[in-house]
Structures are given as structure tokens and as C-alpha cells.
PDB file of C-alpha atoms in Angstrom:
ATOM      1  CA  TYR A   1      -0.081   0.119  -0.168  1.00 38.00           C
ATOM      2  CA  ASN A   2       1.356   3.744  -0.457  1.00 40.00           C
ATOM      3  CA  THR A   3       0.947   6.792   1.764  1.00 38.00           C
ATOM      4  CA  SER A   4      -2.542   7.741   0.353  1.00 40.00           C
ATOM      5  CA  ASP A   5      -3.836   4.454   1.298  1.00 43.00           C
ATOM      6  CA  VAL A   6      -2.551   4.970   5.033  1.00 42.00           C
ATOM      7  CA  THR A   7      -4.072   8.348   4.991  1.00 45.00           C
ATOM      8  CA  ILE A   8      -7.394   7.066   3.826  1.00 45.00           C
ATOM      9  CA  ARG A   9      -7.673   4.249   6.162  1.00 45.00           C
ATOM     10  CA  GLY A  10      -6.518   6.357   9.150  1.00 46.00           C
ATOM     11  CA  VAL A  11      -9.454   8.785   8.324  1.00 45.00           C
ATOM     12  CA  PHE A  12     -11.937   5.805   8.483  1.00 44.00           C
ATOM     13  CA  SER A  13     -10.436   4.337  11.526  1.00 46.00           C
ATOM     14  CA  TYR A  14     -10.733   7.776  13.344  1.00 44.00           C
ATOM     15  CA  LEU A  15     -14.598   8.170  12.046  1.00 45.00           C
ATOM     16  CA  PHE A  16     -15.313   4.653  13.503  1.00 46.00           C
ATOM     17  CA  THR A  17     -13.663   5.445  16.860  1.00 48.00           C
ATOM     18  CA  MET A  18     -14.361   9.110  17.141  1.00 50.00           C
ATOM     19  CA  PRO A  19     -15.427  10.682  20.520  1.00 55.00           C
ATOM     20  CA  GLU A  20     -19.168  11.229  20.975  1.00 56.00           C
ATOM     21  CA  GLN A  21     -19.001  14.912  20.299  1.00 61.00           C
ATOM     22  CA  SER A  22     -17.145  14.611  17.101  1.00 86.00           C
ATOM     23  CA  LEU A  23     -19.476  12.203  15.644  1.00 91.00           C
ATOM     24  CA  ALA A  24     -22.424  14.336  16.724  1.00 93.00           C
ATOM     25  CA  ASP A  25     -20.796  17.336  15.110  1.00 94.00           C
ATOM     26  CA  LEU A  26     -20.195  15.633  11.744  1.00 94.00           C
ATOM     27  CA  LEU A  27     -23.905  14.042  11.675  1.00 96.00           C
ATOM     28  CA  LYS A  28     -25.098  18.071  12.580  1.00 96.00           C
ATOM     29  CA  TYR A  29     -23.423  19.028   9.413  1.00 95.00           C
ATOM     30  CA  LYS A  30     -24.521  16.103   7.409  1.00 96.00           C
ATOM     31  CA  PHE A  31     -27.908  16.141   8.371  1.00 97.00           C
ATOM     32  CA  TRP A  32     -27.898  20.085   7.739  1.00 97.00           C
ATOM     33  CA  ASN A  33     -26.766  19.499   4.287  1.00 97.00           C
ATOM     34  CA  ASP A  34     -29.375  16.984   3.621  1.00 97.00           C
ATOM     35  CA  LEU A  35     -32.253  19.281   4.384  1.00 97.00           C
ATOM     36  CA  GLN A  36     -30.551  22.190   2.197  1.00 97.00           C
ATOM     37  CA  GLU A  37     -30.756  19.710  -0.845  1.00 97.00           C
ATOM     38  CA  ILE A  38     -34.639  18.460   0.281  1.00 97.00           C
ATOM     39  CA  SER A  39     -35.329  22.461   0.678  1.00 97.00           C
ATOM     40  CA  LYS A  40     -34.025  22.915  -2.692  1.00 96.00           C
ATOM     41  CA  SER A  41     -35.970  20.296  -4.205  1.00 95.00           C
ATOM     42  CA  LEU A  42     -39.274  21.407  -2.373  1.00 96.00           C
ATOM     43  CA  CYS A  43     -38.662  24.926  -3.759  1.00 95.00           C
ATOM     44  CA  GLU A  44     -38.480  23.742  -7.257  1.00 93.00           C
ATOM     45  CA  LYS A  45     -41.845  21.552  -6.872  1.00 93.00           C
ATOM     46  CA  HIS A  46     -43.413  24.621  -5.196  1.00 93.00           C
ATOM     47  CA  HIS A  47     -42.290  26.918  -8.020  1.00 91.00           C
ATOM     48  CA  LEU A  48     -40.877  29.307  -5.411  1.00 92.00           C
ATOM     49  CA  LYS A  49     -38.907  32.181  -6.675  1.00 89.00           C
ATOM     50  CA  TYR A  50     -35.464  32.981  -5.141  1.00 89.00           C
ATOM     51  CA  ASN A  51     -31.815  33.639  -6.023  1.00 88.00           C
ATOM     52  CA  PRO A  52     -29.527  30.758  -4.617  1.00 88.00           C
ATOM     53  CA  ASN A  53     -26.770  33.284  -4.559  1.00 87.00           C
ATOM     54  CA  ASP A  54     -28.631  35.421  -2.112  1.00 84.00           C
ATOM     55  CA  GLU A  55     -30.583  33.116  -0.173  1.00 89.00           C
ATOM     56  CA  GLN A  56     -30.199  29.579   1.114  1.00 94.00           C
ATOM     57  CA  PRO A  57     -32.801  27.037  -0.022  1.00 95.00           C
ATOM     58  CA  ILE A  58     -33.784  26.318   3.560  1.00 96.00           C
ATOM     59  CA  ARG A  59     -34.353  29.956   4.311  1.00 94.00           C
ATOM     60  CA  ARG A  60     -36.492  30.255   1.244  1.00 94.00           C
ATOM     61  CA  TRP A  61     -38.545  27.259   2.336  1.00 96.00           C
ATOM     62  CA  ILE A  62     -38.904  28.502   5.620  1.00 96.00           C
ATOM     63  CA  SER A  63     -40.044  32.056   4.511  1.00 93.00           C
ATOM     64  CA  TYR A  64     -42.654  30.318   2.262  1.00 95.00           C
ATOM     65  CA  VAL A  65     -44.072  27.555   5.044  1.00 96.00           C
ATOM     66  CA  ALA A  66     -44.406  30.046   7.722  1.00 95.00           C
ATOM     67  CA  ARG A  67     -46.903  32.116   5.879  1.00 94.00           C
ATOM     68  CA  LEU A  68     -48.954  29.032   4.767  1.00 96.00           C
ATOM     69  CA  ILE A  69     -52.044  27.968   6.817  1.00 97.00           C
ATOM     70  CA  GLU A  70     -52.379  24.220   7.309  1.00 96.00           C
ATOM     71  CA  PRO A  71     -55.517  22.856   5.578  1.00 96.00           C
ATOM     72  CA  LYS A  72     -57.403  21.492   8.994  1.00 95.00           C
ATOM     73  CA  GLU A  73     -60.974  22.373  10.253  1.00 97.00           C
ATOM     74  CA  ARG A  74     -60.956  25.642  12.111  1.00 98.00           C
ATOM     75  CA  PHE A  75     -64.093  27.333  13.813  1.00 97.00           C
ATOM     76  CA  SER A  76     -64.925  30.958  12.227  1.00 97.00           C
ATOM     77  CA  TYR A  77     -65.443  33.878  14.432  1.00 98.00           C
ATOM     78  CA  PHE A  78     -66.560  37.245  13.526  1.00 98.00           C
ATOM     79  CA  SER A  79     -65.644  40.572  15.149  1.00 98.00           C
ATOM     80  CA  LYS A  80     -68.248  42.894  16.567  1.00 97.00           C
ATOM     81  CA  GLY A  81     -70.113  44.693  13.743  1.00 96.00           C
ATOM     82  CA  PHE A  82     -68.355  42.433  11.034  1.00 97.00           C
ATOM     83  CA  TRP A  83     -71.455  41.981   8.826  1.00 97.00           C
ATOM     84  CA  THR A  84     -72.392  45.540   9.323  1.00 96.00           C
ATOM     85  CA  ARG A  85     -69.161  46.907   8.091  1.00 95.00           C
ATOM     86  CA  ILE A  86     -68.252  44.969   5.013  1.00 95.00           C
ATOM     87  CA  PRO A  87     -69.512  45.863   1.353  1.00 95.00           C
ATOM     88  CA  LYS A  88     -72.634  43.944   0.566  1.00 95.00           C
ATOM     89  CA  GLU A  89     -70.711  42.541  -2.570  1.00 95.00           C
ATOM     90  CA  CYS A  90     -68.056  40.692  -0.481  1.00 96.00           C
ATOM     91  CA  ILE A  91     -70.683  38.754   1.717  1.00 96.00           C
ATOM     92  CA  SER A  92     -70.744  35.543  -0.758  1.00 95.00           C
ATOM     93  CA  ALA A  93     -66.817  35.669  -0.999  1.00 96.00           C
ATOM     94  CA  VAL A  94     -66.531  35.622   2.944  1.00 97.00           C
ATOM     95  CA  HIS A  95     -68.776  33.010   3.210  1.00 96.00           C
ATOM     96  CA  LEU A  96     -67.178  31.077   0.771  1.00 95.00           C
ATOM     97  CA  LEU A  97     -63.800  31.477   2.784  1.00 96.00           C
ATOM     98  CA  ALA A  98     -65.259  30.863   6.126  1.00 97.00           C
ATOM     99  CA  ASP A  99     -66.652  27.581   4.641  1.00 96.00           C
ATOM    100  CA  LYS A 100     -63.149  26.318   3.459  1.00 96.00           C
ATOM    101  CA  PHE A 101     -61.672  27.067   6.851  1.00 97.00           C
ATOM    102  CA  GLU A 102     -64.591  25.255   8.659  1.00 97.00           C
ATOM    103  CA  TYR A 103     -64.218  22.356   6.102  1.00 97.00           C
ATOM    104  CA  GLY A 104     -60.484  22.351   6.249  1.00 96.00           C
ATOM    105  CA  GLU A 105     -59.727  23.075   2.877  1.00 95.00           C
ATOM    106  CA  ASN A 106     -56.721  24.756   1.636  1.00 95.00           C
ATOM    107  CA  VAL A 107     -57.117  28.518   1.664  1.00 96.00           C
ATOM    108  CA  ASN A 108     -53.492  29.575   0.487  1.00 96.00           C
ATOM    109  CA  PRO A 109     -54.439  30.217  -3.019  1.00 95.00           C
ATOM    110  CA  TYR A 110     -56.251  33.286  -1.607  1.00 96.00           C
ATOM    111  CA  GLN A 111     -53.032  34.767  -0.266  1.00 95.00           C
ATOM    112  CA  SER A 112     -50.822  37.378  -2.006  1.00 92.00           C
ATOM    113  CA  LYS A 113     -48.419  36.009  -4.997  1.00 91.00           C
ATOM    114  CA  THR A 114     -45.623  37.402  -3.048  1.00 88.00           C
ATOM    115  CA  ILE A 115     -45.575  34.519  -0.892  1.00 90.00           C
ATOM    116  CA  LYS A 116     -44.329  32.587  -4.019  1.00 90.00           C
ATOM    117  CA  LEU A 117     -42.976  35.097  -6.930  1.00 81.00           C
ATOM    118  CA  ASN A 118     -40.739  37.626  -5.374  1.00 71.00           C
ATOM    119  CA  ASN A 119     -36.915  37.532  -4.595  1.00 69.00           C
ATOM    120  CA  LEU A 120     -35.473  39.123  -1.826  1.00 68.00           C
ATOM    121  CA  SER A 121     -32.801  40.896  -3.840  1.00 60.00           C
ATOM    122  CA  GLU A 122     -35.269  42.541  -6.213  1.00 61.00           C
ATOM    123  CA  LYS A 123     -36.519  45.091  -3.490  1.00 59.00           C
ATOM    124  CA  LYS A 124     -36.055  45.179   0.210  1.00 53.00           C
ATOM    125  CA  GLY A 125     -38.951  43.502   2.261  1.00 55.00           C
ATOM    126  CA  ARG A 126     -41.049  43.398  -1.359  1.00 66.00           C
ATOM    127  CA  ARG A 127     -41.721  39.497  -0.528  1.00 76.00           C
ATOM    128  CA  THR A 128     -42.461  40.074   2.937  1.00 83.00           C
ATOM    129  CA  ASP A 129     -45.917  40.558   4.221  1.00 88.00           C
ATOM    130  CA  LEU A 130     -45.204  43.418   6.624  1.00 89.00           C
ATOM    131  CA  LEU A 131     -48.839  43.156   8.067  1.00 92.00           C
ATOM    132  CA  TRP A 132     -48.541  39.446   8.935  1.00 93.00           C
ATOM    133  CA  ALA A 133     -44.728  39.745  10.084  1.00 91.00           C
ATOM    134  CA  ASP A 134     -45.723  42.642  12.539  1.00 92.00           C
ATOM    135  CA  TRP A 135     -49.267  41.611  13.893  1.00 93.00           C
ATOM    136  CA  ASN A 136     -49.457  38.016  12.660  1.00 94.00           C
ATOM    137  CA  ILE A 137     -52.672  39.234  10.523  1.00 96.00           C
ATOM    138  CA  HIS A 138     -53.151  37.234   7.286  1.00 96.00           C
ATOM    139  CA  HIS A 139     -55.233  38.878   4.395  1.00 96.00           C
ATOM    140  CA  PHE A 140     -56.884  37.079   1.621  1.00 97.00           C
ATOM    141  CA  HIS A 141     -58.428  37.943  -1.822  1.00 96.00           C
ATOM    142  CA  LEU A 142     -62.144  37.565  -2.163  1.00 95.00           C
ATOM    143  CA  PRO A 143     -63.155  36.343  -5.577  1.00 91.00           C
ATOM    144  CA  THR A 144     -66.661  34.937  -6.187  1.00 82.00           C
ATOM    145  CA  SER A 145     -65.349  31.895  -7.913  1.00 79.00           C
ATOM    146  CA  ASN A 146     -62.863  29.096  -7.411  1.00 75.00           C
ATOM    147  CA  PRO A 147     -60.526  28.649 -10.378  1.00 78.00           C
ATOM    148  CA  LEU A 148     -56.814  28.972  -9.876  1.00 86.00           C
ATOM    149  CA  ASP A 149     -54.221  30.476 -12.291  1.00 88.00           C
ATOM    150  CA  LYS A 150     -51.310  28.635 -13.471  1.00 83.00           C
ATOM    151  CA  ASP A 151     -49.288  29.734 -10.357  1.00 83.00           C
ATOM    152  CA  GLY A 152     -52.085  28.115  -8.152  1.00 86.00           C
ATOM    153  CA  PHE A 153     -53.469  31.251  -7.003  1.00 92.00           C
ATOM    154  CA  SER A 154     -57.180  32.437  -7.133  1.00 93.00           C
ATOM    155  CA  SER A 155     -58.284  35.628  -9.292  1.00 91.00           C
ATOM    156  CA  ARG A 156     -57.351  38.938  -7.531  1.00 91.00           C
ATOM    157  CA  SER A 157     -59.881  41.119  -5.841  1.00 93.00           C
ATOM    158  CA  GLU A 158     -60.496  44.917  -5.137  1.00 94.00           C
ATOM    159  CA  TYR A 159     -61.383  43.971  -1.536  1.00 96.00           C
ATOM    160  CA  LEU A 160     -59.453  41.757   0.983  1.00 97.00           C
ATOM    161  CA  LEU A 161     -60.366  39.999   4.004  1.00 98.00           C
ATOM    162  CA  PHE A 162     -58.257  40.613   7.029  1.00 98.00           C
ATOM    163  CA  THR A 163     -57.922  37.529   9.772  1.00 98.00           C
ATOM    164  CA  TYR A 164     -56.254  36.274  12.779  1.00 97.00           C
ATOM    165  CA  VAL A 165     -55.456  32.663  12.357  1.00 97.00           C
ATOM    166  CA  GLY A 166     -55.169  30.367  15.152  1.00 96.00           C
ATOM    167  CA  ASN A 167     -54.742  26.419  15.453  1.00 95.00           C
ATOM    168  CA  ASP A 168     -58.249  25.555  15.701  1.00 96.00           C
ATOM    169  CA  TYR A 169     -60.020  29.097  14.981  1.00 97.00           C
ATOM    170  CA  VAL A 170     -60.041  31.882  12.493  1.00 98.00           C
ATOM    171  CA  CYS A 171     -61.111  35.361  13.798  1.00 98.00           C
ATOM    172  CA  PHE A 172     -62.398  37.571  10.708  1.00 98.00           C
ATOM    173  CA  LEU A 173     -61.522  41.032  11.432  1.00 98.00           C
ATOM    174  CA  ASP A 174     -62.573  43.381   8.643  1.00 97.00           C
ATOM    175  CA  VAL A 175     -62.905  43.845   4.745  1.00 97.00           C
ATOM    176  CA  LYS A 176     -60.978  46.580   3.375  1.00 95.00           C
ATOM    177  CA  HIS A 177     -60.367  47.742  -0.248  1.00 94.00           C
ATOM    178  CA  HIS A 178     -56.942  47.384  -1.482  1.00 88.00           C
ATOM    179  CA  LYS A 179     -56.486  50.813  -2.104  1.00 87.00           C
ATOM    180  CA  ASP A 180     -57.792  52.308   1.060  1.00 87.00           C
ATOM    181  CA  ASP A 181     -55.020  54.426   2.754  1.00 78.00           C
ATOM    182  CA  ASP A 182     -52.565  52.512   4.954  1.00 84.00           C
ATOM    183  CA  CYS A 183     -55.267  49.250   4.994  1.00 90.00           C
ATOM    184  CA  PHE A 184     -52.237  47.086   5.924  1.00 93.00           C
ATOM    185  CA  SER A 185     -51.175  49.275   8.877  1.00 92.00           C
ATOM    186  CA  ASN A 186     -54.462  50.239  10.363  1.00 92.00           C
ATOM    187  CA  PRO A 187     -54.492  49.875  14.151  1.00 92.00           C
ATOM    188  CA  PHE A 188     -58.242  49.233  13.767  1.00 93.00           C
ATOM    189  CA  PHE A 189     -57.473  45.532  13.384  1.00 95.00           C
ATOM    190  CA  ILE A 190     -55.842  45.300  16.736  1.00 94.00           C
ATOM    191  CA  GLN A 191     -58.822  47.310  18.325  1.00 94.00           C
ATOM    192  CA  GLN A 192     -61.163  44.539  16.537  1.00 96.00           C
ATOM    193  CA  ILE A 193     -59.290  41.798  18.462  1.00 96.00           C
ATOM    194  CA  VAL A 194     -59.210  43.799  21.606  1.00 95.00           C
ATOM    195  CA  GLU A 195     -62.950  44.356  21.822  1.00 96.00           C
ATOM    196  CA  SER A 196     -64.097  41.187  20.290  1.00 97.00           C
ATOM    197  CA  TRP A 197     -61.738  38.705  21.674  1.00 97.00           C
ATOM    198  CA  PRO A 198     -60.320  39.917  25.110  1.00 94.00           C
ATOM    199  CA  GLN A 199     -58.708  36.607  26.062  1.00 95.00           C
ATOM    200  CA  LEU A 200     -56.705  36.468  22.779  1.00 94.00           C
ATOM    201  CA  ALA A 201     -55.684  40.329  23.146  1.00 94.00           C
ATOM    202  CA  GLU A 202     -54.508  39.595  26.876  1.00 94.00           C
ATOM    203  CA  SER A 203     -52.183  36.758  25.598  1.00 93.00           C
ATOM    204  CA  LYS A 204     -50.555  39.675  23.475  1.00 92.00           C
ATOM    205  CA  ARG A 205     -50.387  42.341  26.257  1.00 92.00           C
ATOM    206  CA  ILE A 206     -47.059  43.608  27.346  1.00 90.00           C
ATOM    207  CA  LYS A 207     -47.383  43.981  30.776  1.00 88.00           C
ATOM    208  CA  GLY A 208     -45.490  46.924  32.936  1.00 83.00           C
ATOM    209  CA  ILE A 209     -44.975  49.388  30.276  1.00 80.00           C
ATOM    210  CA  SER A 210     -47.005  52.216  28.796  1.00 77.00           C
ATOM    211  CA  ILE A 211     -46.766  54.334  25.615  1.00 76.00           C
ATOM    212  CA  GLY A 212     -47.538  58.013  25.682  1.00 68.00           C
ATOM    213  CA  ASP A 213     -48.449  58.864  22.247  1.00 70.00           C
ATOM    214  CA  LYS A 214     -50.306  56.380  20.076  1.00 81.00           C
ATOM    215  CA  LEU A 215     -49.134  55.655  16.696  1.00 86.00           C
ATOM    216  CA  ASN A 216     -50.972  56.217  13.665  1.00 89.00           C
ATOM    217  CA  ALA A 217     -51.227  54.137  10.535  1.00 91.00           C
ATOM    218  CA  LYS A 218     -48.867  56.253   8.528  1.00 92.00           C
ATOM    219  CA  GLU A 219     -46.288  56.273  11.357  1.00 91.00           C
ATOM    220  CA  ILE A 220     -46.837  52.306  11.910  1.00 91.00           C
ATOM    221  CA  ALA A 221     -46.059  51.889   7.978  1.00 89.00           C
ATOM    222  CA  GLU A 222     -42.929  54.039   8.321  1.00 89.00           C
ATOM    223  CA  PHE A 223     -41.846  51.585  11.240  1.00 86.00           C
ATOM    224  CA  ARG A 224     -42.186  48.573   9.341  1.00 87.00           C
ATOM    225  CA  LYS A 225     -40.343  50.204   6.117  1.00 84.00           C
ATOM    226  CA  ASN A 226     -37.247  50.860   8.809  1.00 83.00           C
ATOM    227  CA  GLY A 227     -37.093  47.562  10.397  1.00 81.00           C
ATOM    228  CA  LEU A 228     -38.619  48.449  13.707  1.00 80.00           C
ATOM    229  CA  MET A 229     -41.511  46.853  15.592  1.00 79.00           C
ATOM    230  CA  ALA A 230     -44.554  48.967  16.046  1.00 76.00           C
ATOM    231  CA  PRO A 231     -46.159  48.347  19.504  1.00 82.00           C
ATOM    232  CA  ILE A 232     -49.961  49.461  19.723  1.00 89.00           C
ATOM    233  CA  SER A 233     -51.401  51.311  22.447  1.00 88.00           C
ATOM    234  CA  LEU A 234     -55.253  50.954  23.254  1.00 88.00           C
ATOM    235  CA  ASN A 235     -56.987  51.881  26.462  1.00 85.00           C
ATOM    236  CA  GLY A 236     -53.733  52.291  28.379  1.00 86.00           C
ATOM    237  CA  ASN A 237     -52.525  48.725  27.156  1.00 90.00           C
ATOM    238  CA  VAL A 238     -49.709  47.848  24.969  1.00 91.00           C
ATOM    239  CA  TYR A 239     -49.825  45.168  22.410  1.00 91.00           C
ATOM    240  CA  MET A 240     -47.289  43.303  20.455  1.00 90.00           C
ATOM    241  CA  MET A 241     -48.916  40.768  18.202  1.00 89.00           C
ATOM    242  CA  GLY A 242     -45.784  39.364  16.023  1.00 86.00           C
ATOM    243  CA  GLN A 243     -42.374  39.327  16.181  1.00 85.00           C
ATOM    244  CA  GLY A 244     -41.713  42.261  13.928  1.00 84.00           C
ATOM    245  CA  ILE A 245     -39.462  42.931  10.906  1.00 85.00           C
ATOM    246  CA  SER A 246     -35.638  42.724  10.507  1.00 81.00           C
ATOM    247  CA  THR A 247     -33.736  45.765   8.967  1.00 77.00           C
ATOM    248  CA  ALA A 248     -33.141  43.585   6.023  1.00 76.00           C
ATOM    249  CA  GLY A 249     -37.030  43.616   5.577  1.00 77.00           C
ATOM    250  CA  THR A 250     -37.371  39.902   6.543  1.00 83.00           C
ATOM    251  CA  PRO A 251     -39.874  38.721   9.111  1.00 89.00           C
ATOM    252  CA  THR A 252     -37.964  38.185  12.701  1.00 90.00           C
ATOM    253  CA  ASN A 253     -39.987  34.943  12.898  1.00 92.00           C
ATOM    254  CA  ASP A 254     -38.044  33.444   9.929  1.00 92.00           C
ATOM    255  CA  ILE A 255     -34.948  34.196  11.745  1.00 92.00           C
ATOM    256  CA  VAL A 256     -35.930  32.291  14.939  1.00 94.00           C
ATOM    257  CA  LEU A 257     -37.465  29.513  12.895  1.00 96.00           C
ATOM    258  CA  TYR A 258     -34.067  28.882  11.167  1.00 96.00           C
ATOM    259  CA  ASP A 259     -32.124  28.874  14.701  1.00 96.00           C
ATOM    260  CA  MET A 260     -34.691  26.530  16.126  1.00 97.00           C
ATOM    261  CA  LEU A 261     -34.378  23.999  13.088  1.00 97.00           C
ATOM    262  CA  LEU A 262     -30.727  24.025  13.721  1.00 96.00           C
ATOM    263  CA  SER A 263     -31.129  23.606  17.232  1.00 97.00           C
ATOM    264  CA  GLU A 264     -33.199  20.587  16.347  1.00 97.00           C
ATOM    265  CA  ILE A 265     -30.813  18.953  13.907  1.00 97.00           C
ATOM    266  CA  GLU A 266     -28.104  19.320  16.840  1.00 96.00           C
ATOM    267  CA  LEU A 267     -30.379  17.626  19.073  1.00 96.00           C
ATOM    268  CA  LEU A 268     -30.980  14.741  16.733  1.00 96.00           C
ATOM    269  CA  SER A 269     -27.470  14.298  16.056  1.00 96.00           C
ATOM    270  CA  LYS A 270     -26.648  14.005  19.833  1.00 94.00           C
ATOM    271  CA  ASP A 271     -29.677  11.710  20.459  1.00 94.00           C
ATOM    272  CA  LEU A 272     -28.630   9.438  17.671  1.00 94.00           C
ATOM    273  CA  THR A 273     -24.981   9.346  18.863  1.00 94.00           C
ATOM    274  CA  ALA A 274     -25.862   8.388  22.351  1.00 93.00           C
ATOM    275  CA  PHE A 275     -27.798   5.931  20.803  1.00 92.00           C
ATOM    276  CA  LEU A 276     -25.135   4.356  18.939  1.00 92.00           C
ATOM    277  CA  ASN A 277     -22.793   4.552  21.785  1.00 92.00           C
ATOM    278  CA  ARG A 278     -25.054   2.489  24.172  1.00 93.00           C
ATOM    279  CA  ARG A 279     -25.453  -0.121  21.841  1.00 90.00           C
ATOM    280  CA  SER A 280     -21.664  -0.286  20.685  1.00 90.00           C
ATOM    281  CA  VAL A 281     -22.886   0.176  16.964  1.00 88.00           C
ATOM    282  CA  GLN A 282     -19.882   1.206  14.960  1.00 87.00           C
ATOM    283  CA  ALA A 283     -20.844   3.557  12.110  1.00 88.00           C
ATOM    284  CA  SER A 284     -20.029   6.775  10.298  1.00 90.00           C
ATOM    285  CA  PRO A 285     -21.862   9.690   9.324  1.00 92.00           C
ATOM    286  CA  LYS A 286     -21.943   8.788   5.835  1.00 92.00           C
ATOM    287  CA  ASN A 287     -24.136   5.765   6.971  1.00 94.00           C
ATOM    288  CA  PHE A 288     -26.820   8.160   7.625  1.00 96.00           C
ATOM    289  CA  SER A 289     -29.198  10.474   5.599  1.00 96.00           C
ATOM    290  CA  LEU A 290     -32.387  12.277   5.962  1.00 97.00           C
ATOM    291  CA  GLU A 291     -34.605  11.813   2.823  1.00 96.00           C
ATOM    292  CA  ILE A 292     -38.096  12.211   1.928  1.00 94.00           C
ATOM    293  CA  LYS A 293     -40.069   9.112   1.450  1.00 93.00           C
ATOM    294  CA  GLU A 294     -44.057   8.595   0.586  1.00 91.00           C
ATOM    295  CA  ASP A 295     -44.790   8.812   4.499  1.00 92.00           C
ATOM    296  CA  GLY A 296     -42.627  11.968   4.876  1.00 94.00           C
ATOM    297  CA  LEU A 297     -39.096  12.786   6.075  1.00 96.00           C
ATOM    298  CA  ASN A 298     -37.187   9.530   7.328  1.00 96.00           C
ATOM    299  CA  LEU A 299     -33.875   8.978   8.652  1.00 96.00           C
ATOM    300  CA  PHE A 300     -31.792   6.082   6.751  1.00 96.00           C
ATOM    301  CA  PHE A 301     -29.272   4.054   7.778  1.00 94.00           C
ATOM    302  CA  SER A 302     -27.240   2.607   4.751  1.00 92.00           C
ATOM    303  CA  LYS A 303     -25.823  -0.436   6.630  1.00 87.00           C
ATOM    304  CA  ASP A 304     -29.033  -2.261   6.962  1.00 87.00           C
ATOM    305  CA  GLY A 305     -31.088  -0.247   4.441  1.00 89.00           C
ATOM    306  CA  SER A 306     -33.695   0.666   7.284  1.00 91.00           C
ATOM    307  CA  PHE A 307     -35.935   3.904   7.292  1.00 93.00           C
ATOM    308  CA  SER A 308     -37.361   5.632  10.305  1.00 93.00           C
ATOM    309  CA  ASN A 309     -39.940   8.295  10.081  1.00 94.00           C
ATOM    310  CA  ILE A 310     -38.675  11.487  11.969  1.00 95.00           C
ATOM    311  CA  LYS A 311     -42.053  11.904  13.731  1.00 93.00           C
ATOM    312  CA  LYS A 312     -40.893   9.515  16.015  1.00 91.00           C
ATOM    313  CA  PHE A 313     -38.230  11.823  17.316  1.00 90.00           C
ATOM    314  CA  HIS A 314     -40.752  14.551  18.352  1.00 91.00           C
ATOM    315  CA  LEU A 315     -39.045  17.462  16.642  1.00 95.00           C
ATOM    316  CA  GLU A 316     -41.718  20.053  16.456  1.00 96.00           C
ATOM    317  CA  HIS A 317     -40.266  22.278  13.814  1.00 96.00           C
ATOM    318  CA  ILE A 318     -38.372  20.016  11.573  1.00 97.00           C
ATOM    319  CA  ASN A 319     -41.757  17.977  11.316  1.00 96.00           C
ATOM    320  CA  ARG A 320     -43.628  21.047  10.940  1.00 96.00           C
ATOM    321  CA  PHE A 321     -41.478  22.242   7.650  1.00 97.00           C
ATOM    322  CA  PHE A 322     -40.405  18.753   6.323  1.00 96.00           C
ATOM    323  CA  ASN A 323     -43.161  16.241   7.422  1.00 95.00           C
ATOM    324  CA  GLN A 324     -46.426  17.290   6.537  1.00 94.00           C
ATOM    325  CA  LEU A 325     -47.754  15.365   3.602  1.00 93.00           C
ATOM    326  CA  TRP A 326     -49.740  18.121   2.069  1.00 93.00           C
ATOM    327  CA  LEU A 327     -46.593  20.301   1.954  1.00 92.00           C
ATOM    328  CA  LEU A 328     -44.381  17.509   0.240  1.00 87.00           C
ATOM    329  CA  LYS A 329     -46.742  17.000  -2.880  1.00 74.00           C
ATOM    330  CA  PRO A 330     -45.828  19.099  -5.974  1.00 57.00           C
ATOM    331  CA  THR A 331     -48.150  22.256  -6.591  1.00 51.00           C
TER     332      THR A 331
END
């Protein structure tokens, strides 16, 4: 054998006998790269526009999925005076969306096209739904028919429905014309939550602080453009509905979710390493991979050809972004 053979054998010998921390670190890098490749594939399947030179596939996938609403049954609630405020021509379209929510159908085609079609590099913050990032409020178009266009979206409408979507409920706040002045930064939406659902508002109240001057819609919009959070003061209380916007014009929520995914990959790597050590199983990082199968995201062990669905590991954010079957299908 030659010197290169010795070197290669030495590397593999080290991999099979490496300390626990080293194996866990290498698994972490391996699994993270696997998720990057999976994200790239999913972005292509869902026709997401992004520039890989400016944005990692996994970040693009996070920004997309974070704004999506999982199709599941949700009970519809309407703010006080809702039906007396909305234009009559919108009533049937609102009922249509309420039915879709209550029957667990997919309402995402009614969202803004920016969710799929904009690069971050085109214009600062252009892809970000500033209303959702700041206040966690979704808006939907209100067409009167169901056909979807080639990009999977409903027809666009002059009027928009504004909602707060929970796990098993949806709060219908109001309907506004999309050309109304500052309709995306109107504190009236927060007022509706406070007056109609006090318990929900209380969970968003920041205790122990007060704000002297209330911000108007124009000031709130200006705050968002500059990547600043806009606390809302009502009746002497201060509310923070969402996590806000970064100075780069992206949702702070996306950054938090990215870090949480990385933490869960690290946890998975450590748990797997401890499992192998307890059973005295010799393996290297190349023996493991994360792969998408028909039942979702799986951990593959090449030595025995076995797969194990990641759901068994109870990793909340990995399962949210990579293990929901409705997300893994091409659109």
C-alpha cells in the first residue's frame, strides 16, 4: 500500500472510533446539508422564486411555509359589527372562505402572490407581508369563483379579507379595499381583536409598560419600512401581536425558526450518537441521511437499509417544515 492508502485508512479508522462529540458534530453537518438539498427540491416543486446566490434554499422554504396555513378544520368567529361594516358585494365571498376554513380546505391560494413569486434581492422587503410579520394578521383576496391560475392562486379582488388565524379557529376582523389609505397598517385591526376577543388580546399584551403617544397608520407603516417593531397602545395597554421585521426587511420570525431548526438538528445528532454508543454500534456519518419518502421525512441507515420516520423523534419544527404530507406534494 502507499501513503495515500494509509491516510484514507487512518481517516476511516478515526470515524469509527471518534469520541461522541465529534460524531455528533459531523452528523449535524451531514443532516443540515441533507435538509438544504431537500429544501432545494421542495422549492422547485412549489415553484418558489428565489436567487440561490442571495438566499439558502432552507431559508426560502422557511419563509414560504411560515406564511402558509395548514388545511385543517377551524371554527370561524367574526368581530363585533363585522357584517354591518363589510360591502354587500363581498358577503358571498366571505362565506365561501369561512366554509373553506371550517371544512379544512386549502385557503392559501387566496393569499398574496408575493408568498411565491418575489426574490429578496429585487427590492428590500418586497416579498415580506409586513402586516403578517408585525401583527400576525393574514389577508386574503375575495373572488366569487374558485378557478386557480397557472401559479396556483385564485383570481385577485379589489377587496381583501383580514383575519387572525389560530390553531383551530380563525377570527374574521374586517374587509378593506386594497387601495384604502394605509389599510395594511391600520390599528383598527388590533382594536377589533381587543374588543371582540379580550382573552386573545390579553395573551399579546405587554405588561408593565405604557406608551404616551399612540401611533397612527402612517407612522406604523414607516416603522415597518425601517425594520422597527410598532407596539400598539389601546385603552392604556400595549400589545405586540407578532415578532416584527428585521432591518433587512425579512420577518424576525423566519430568523427564529431557522435557529430552531438548527437546534433540532443538533439535538437529533446528539441523540443518535448516544443511541449508537449505548448499543456499541460502529457507524460513520456517511451511513446516515435524511430523505423524503412517501410517508414523509425519514432517517436512513445504509448499513441495514432501514428507514425511520422523523416524527418518532418529536422534533416540532423539523416536522412542521419537512414532515407534513400536504406540503411535500408538488403543486
